[in-house]
């Protein structure tokens, strides 16, 4: 297990997710990708699972951030039941487009540990990870407050097989770029 991920680890993780997403667009038939994209925004159990993962990430971020106003909730005996209650209430009160909102939460939360890992790295290539994280966080904010934008984008992409392949190629190239950085400049 990795105790403190390095910029190399983060570059590999980001690159692997991008490359896998790109490969999914390129390898699977357009009809299968379209069916997934049309069903994802309202996928009930997918949304619930992703929402729980999002709340676990939020709890972790609450534990590690050195902010004084978080001290009252940073004890596990407070944070664990609070996280469980918030995950349950989120799934109960916000079932509409929950998968989109959960993805938005993950996009907003994953930059926290990434920024902690890359801030002291000497390579200028760390800025590529920082830019990637900021773009993800901004996309997460937009989707969180307007999840229908993600649903609309999924439906638009589902109807355009050529765009699916183009996005697959772009995602794959971004993934290869970050994996290459992981083994070269950010080592």
mmCIF file of C-alpha atoms in Angstrom:
data_model
loop_
_atom_site.group_PDB
_atom_site.id
_atom_site.type_symbol
_atom_site.label_atom_id
_atom_site.label_comp_id
_atom_site.label_asym_id
_atom_site.label_seq_id
_atom_site.Cartn_x
_atom_site.Cartn_y
_atom_site.Cartn_z
ATOM 1 C CA UNK A 1 0.000 0.000 0.000
ATOM 2 C CA UNK A 2 1.182 3.515 -0.808
ATOM 3 C CA UNK A 3 1.346 5.723 2.293
ATOM 4 C CA UNK A 4 2.095 9.020 0.592
ATOM 5 C CA UNK A 5 1.502 9.018 -3.154
ATOM 6 C CA UNK A 6 4.158 10.899 -5.069
ATOM 7 C CA UNK A 7 3.606 13.030 -8.177
ATOM 8 C CA UNK A 8 4.710 9.984 -10.180
ATOM 9 C CA UNK A 9 1.926 7.919 -8.610
ATOM 10 C CA UNK A 10 -0.630 10.635 -9.296
ATOM 11 C CA UNK A 11 0.484 10.997 -12.901
ATOM 12 C CA UNK A 12 0.134 7.245 -13.346
ATOM 13 C CA UNK A 13 -3.316 7.164 -11.684
ATOM 14 C CA UNK A 14 -4.640 10.079 -13.763
ATOM 15 C CA UNK A 15 -3.094 8.655 -16.920
ATOM 16 C CA UNK A 16 -4.491 5.179 -16.285
ATOM 17 C CA UNK A 17 -8.032 6.490 -15.746
ATOM 18 C CA UNK A 18 -7.830 8.672 -18.867
ATOM 19 C CA UNK A 19 -6.371 5.869 -20.975
ATOM 20 C CA UNK A 20 -8.965 3.336 -19.772
ATOM 21 C CA UNK A 21 -11.787 5.760 -20.533
ATOM 22 C CA UNK A 22 -10.309 6.398 -23.972
ATOM 23 C CA UNK A 23 -9.937 2.680 -24.643
ATOM 24 C CA UNK A 24 -13.549 2.113 -23.597
ATOM 25 C CA UNK A 25 -14.693 4.618 -26.224
ATOM 26 C CA UNK A 26 -12.459 3.034 -28.862
ATOM 27 C CA UNK A 27 -12.867 -0.685 -28.127
ATOM 28 C CA UNK A 28 -16.544 -1.067 -27.313
ATOM 29 C CA UNK A 29 -19.103 -0.756 -30.105
ATOM 30 C CA UNK A 30 -20.716 2.664 -30.417
ATOM 31 C CA UNK A 31 -24.101 1.173 -29.575
ATOM 32 C CA UNK A 32 -22.807 -0.196 -26.244
ATOM 33 C CA UNK A 33 -21.159 3.123 -25.382
ATOM 34 C CA UNK A 34 -24.369 4.950 -26.319
ATOM 35 C CA UNK A 35 -26.463 2.656 -24.108
ATOM 36 C CA UNK A 36 -24.087 3.242 -21.183
ATOM 37 C CA UNK A 37 -24.083 7.017 -21.696
ATOM 38 C CA UNK A 38 -27.884 7.189 -21.884
ATOM 39 C CA UNK A 39 -28.338 5.110 -18.741
ATOM 40 C CA UNK A 40 -25.548 6.477 -16.553
ATOM 41 C CA UNK A 41 -27.053 9.795 -15.340
ATOM 42 C CA UNK A 42 -30.074 8.052 -13.817
ATOM 43 C CA UNK A 43 -28.381 4.766 -12.810
ATOM 44 C CA UNK A 44 -29.708 4.306 -9.281
ATOM 45 C CA UNK A 45 -27.184 1.888 -7.763
ATOM 46 C CA UNK A 46 -24.233 3.364 -9.600
ATOM 47 C CA UNK A 47 -25.178 6.753 -8.188
ATOM 48 C CA UNK A 48 -25.483 5.355 -4.670
ATOM 49 C CA UNK A 49 -22.120 3.597 -4.802
ATOM 50 C CA UNK A 50 -20.401 6.670 -6.227
ATOM 51 C CA UNK A 51 -22.095 8.887 -3.610
ATOM 52 C CA UNK A 52 -20.749 6.700 -0.797
ATOM 53 C CA UNK A 53 -17.264 6.838 -2.346
ATOM 54 C CA UNK A 54 -17.589 10.623 -2.593
ATOM 55 C CA UNK A 55 -18.528 10.963 1.084
ATOM 56 C CA UNK A 56 -15.620 8.717 2.087
ATOM 57 C CA UNK A 57 -13.272 10.971 0.094
ATOM 58 C CA UNK A 58 -14.819 14.031 1.756
ATOM 59 C CA UNK A 59 -14.284 12.468 5.192
ATOM 60 C CA UNK A 60 -10.672 11.702 4.343
ATOM 61 C CA UNK A 61 -10.116 15.276 3.138
ATOM 62 C CA UNK A 62 -11.677 16.545 6.368
ATOM 63 C CA UNK A 63 -9.252 14.409 8.393
ATOM 64 C CA UNK A 64 -6.065 15.456 6.595
ATOM 65 C CA UNK A 65 -6.633 19.159 5.998
ATOM 66 C CA UNK A 66 -4.902 21.225 8.696
ATOM 67 C CA UNK A 67 -7.756 23.701 9.195
ATOM 68 C CA UNK A 68 -8.674 24.812 12.710
ATOM 69 C CA UNK A 69 -12.397 25.123 12.060
ATOM 70 C CA UNK A 70 -12.505 21.389 11.173
ATOM 71 C CA UNK A 71 -11.044 20.253 14.508
ATOM 72 C CA UNK A 72 -14.430 19.506 16.145
ATOM 73 C CA UNK A 73 -15.306 16.950 13.450
ATOM 74 C CA UNK A 74 -11.846 15.488 12.824
ATOM 75 C CA UNK A 75 -12.219 12.795 15.500
ATOM 76 C CA UNK A 76 -13.224 9.399 14.053
ATOM 77 C CA UNK A 77 -16.041 8.980 16.606
ATOM 78 C CA UNK A 78 -17.667 12.102 15.095
ATOM 79 C CA UNK A 79 -16.642 11.795 11.461
ATOM 80 C CA UNK A 80 -17.563 8.146 10.806
ATOM 81 C CA UNK A 81 -21.236 8.406 11.873
ATOM 82 C CA UNK A 82 -21.512 11.835 10.243
ATOM 83 C CA UNK A 83 -20.191 10.449 6.948
ATOM 84 C CA UNK A 84 -22.553 7.471 7.103
ATOM 85 C CA UNK A 85 -25.534 9.723 7.841
ATOM 86 C CA UNK A 86 -24.659 12.157 5.057
ATOM 87 C CA UNK A 87 -24.185 9.343 2.538
ATOM 88 C CA UNK A 88 -27.563 7.862 3.485
ATOM 89 C CA UNK A 89 -29.342 11.222 3.335
ATOM 90 C CA UNK A 90 -27.743 12.060 0.004
ATOM 91 C CA UNK A 91 -28.982 8.810 -1.525
ATOM 92 C CA UNK A 92 -32.438 9.308 -0.006
ATOM 93 C CA UNK A 93 -33.041 13.011 -0.698
ATOM 94 C CA UNK A 94 -31.191 13.455 -3.992
ATOM 95 C CA UNK A 95 -31.839 10.390 -6.169
ATOM 96 C CA UNK A 96 -32.369 12.536 -9.271
ATOM 97 C CA UNK A 97 -29.140 12.504 -11.313
ATOM 98 C CA UNK A 98 -27.240 11.183 -8.276
ATOM 99 C CA UNK A 99 -24.595 9.500 -10.452
ATOM 100 C CA UNK A 100 -23.787 12.851 -12.084
ATOM 101 C CA UNK A 101 -23.600 14.622 -8.726
ATOM 102 C CA UNK A 102 -21.369 11.883 -7.291
ATOM 103 C CA UNK A 103 -18.977 12.109 -10.245
ATOM 104 C CA UNK A 104 -18.925 15.876 -9.679
ATOM 105 C CA UNK A 105 -18.027 15.329 -6.030
ATOM 106 C CA UNK A 106 -15.171 13.022 -6.940
ATOM 107 C CA UNK A 107 -13.908 15.514 -9.529
ATOM 108 C CA UNK A 108 -13.893 18.252 -6.878
ATOM 109 C CA UNK A 109 -12.269 16.125 -4.154
ATOM 110 C CA UNK A 110 -9.447 14.235 -5.869
ATOM 111 C CA UNK A 111 -7.293 17.361 -6.419
ATOM 112 C CA UNK A 112 -6.790 17.780 -2.648
ATOM 113 C CA UNK A 113 -4.302 14.897 -2.187
ATOM 114 C CA UNK A 114 -2.840 15.549 -5.641
ATOM 115 C CA UNK A 115 -1.984 19.148 -4.708
ATOM 116 C CA UNK A 116 -0.460 18.002 -1.420
ATOM 117 C CA UNK A 117 1.766 15.561 -3.340
ATOM 118 C CA UNK A 118 2.959 17.833 -6.152
ATOM 119 C CA UNK A 119 3.509 21.137 -4.355
ATOM 120 C CA UNK A 120 7.157 20.477 -3.490
ATOM 121 C CA UNK A 121 8.229 18.484 -6.554
ATOM 122 C CA UNK A 122 11.120 20.181 -8.390
ATOM 123 C CA UNK A 123 10.038 19.333 -11.944
ATOM 124 C CA UNK A 124 8.153 21.973 -13.908
ATOM 125 C CA UNK A 125 6.089 19.131 -15.417
ATOM 126 C CA UNK A 126 4.132 18.974 -12.159
ATOM 127 C CA UNK A 127 2.169 21.923 -13.560
ATOM 128 C CA UNK A 128 0.545 19.516 -16.043
ATOM 129 C CA UNK A 129 -0.977 17.641 -13.092
ATOM 130 C CA UNK A 130 -2.028 20.891 -11.430
ATOM 131 C CA UNK A 131 -3.778 22.110 -14.585
ATOM 132 C CA UNK A 132 -5.466 18.708 -14.993
ATOM 133 C CA UNK A 133 -6.683 18.857 -11.382
ATOM 134 C CA UNK A 134 -8.007 22.406 -11.718
ATOM 135 C CA UNK A 135 -9.887 21.504 -14.893
ATOM 136 C CA UNK A 136 -11.382 18.493 -13.105
ATOM 137 C CA UNK A 137 -12.389 20.608 -10.098
ATOM 138 C CA UNK A 138 -14.036 23.254 -12.282
ATOM 139 C CA UNK A 139 -15.902 20.582 -14.252
ATOM 140 C CA UNK A 140 -16.987 19.067 -10.941
ATOM 141 C CA UNK A 141 -18.327 22.404 -9.702
ATOM 142 C CA UNK A 142 -20.323 22.980 -12.881
ATOM 143 C CA UNK A 143 -21.774 19.468 -12.798
ATOM 144 C CA UNK A 144 -22.580 19.631 -9.069
ATOM 145 C CA UNK A 145 -24.674 22.753 -9.423
ATOM 146 C CA UNK A 146 -26.148 21.813 -12.810
ATOM 147 C CA UNK A 147 -26.079 18.018 -13.160
ATOM 148 C CA UNK A 148 -28.327 18.214 -16.190
ATOM 149 C CA UNK A 149 -25.295 19.546 -18.120
ATOM 150 C CA UNK A 150 -23.615 16.156 -17.691
ATOM 151 C CA UNK A 151 -26.832 14.338 -18.636
ATOM 152 C CA UNK A 152 -27.162 16.510 -21.723
ATOM 153 C CA UNK A 153 -23.498 15.895 -22.638
ATOM 154 C CA UNK A 154 -23.963 12.122 -22.195
ATOM 155 C CA UNK A 155 -27.019 12.143 -24.477
ATOM 156 C CA UNK A 156 -25.259 14.320 -27.052
ATOM 157 C CA UNK A 157 -22.227 12.024 -27.060
ATOM 158 C CA UNK A 158 -24.420 8.924 -27.255
ATOM 159 C CA UNK A 159 -25.893 10.132 -30.541
ATOM 160 C CA UNK A 160 -22.541 10.822 -32.220
ATOM 161 C CA UNK A 161 -20.348 7.751 -32.826
ATOM 162 C CA UNK A 162 -17.654 9.793 -34.601
ATOM 163 C CA UNK A 163 -17.391 12.106 -31.599
ATOM 164 C CA UNK A 164 -17.123 9.054 -29.319
ATOM 165 C CA UNK A 165 -14.106 7.832 -31.279
ATOM 166 C CA UNK A 166 -12.529 11.297 -31.312
ATOM 167 C CA UNK A 167 -12.944 11.646 -27.555
ATOM 168 C CA UNK A 168 -11.559 8.138 -27.147
ATOM 169 C CA UNK A 169 -8.418 9.092 -29.055
ATOM 170 C CA UNK A 170 -7.995 12.355 -27.107
ATOM 171 C CA UNK A 171 -8.488 10.594 -23.743
ATOM 172 C CA UNK A 172 -6.041 7.857 -24.734
ATOM 173 C CA UNK A 173 -3.402 10.412 -25.771
ATOM 174 C CA UNK A 174 -3.839 12.350 -22.501
ATOM 175 C CA UNK A 175 -3.522 9.078 -20.597
ATOM 176 C CA UNK A 176 -0.341 8.112 -22.447
ATOM 177 C CA UNK A 177 1.068 11.598 -21.781
ATOM 178 C CA UNK A 178 0.503 11.308 -18.015
ATOM 179 C CA UNK A 179 1.791 7.734 -17.838
ATOM 180 C CA UNK A 180 4.912 8.859 -19.703
ATOM 181 C CA UNK A 181 5.348 11.728 -17.223
ATOM 182 C CA UNK A 182 4.997 9.248 -14.364
ATOM 183 C CA UNK A 183 7.978 7.258 -15.575
ATOM 184 C CA UNK A 184 10.146 10.162 -16.763
ATOM 185 C CA UNK A 185 9.941 13.746 -15.499
ATOM 186 C CA UNK A 186 7.956 13.132 -12.300
ATOM 187 C CA UNK A 187 9.941 10.111 -11.114
#
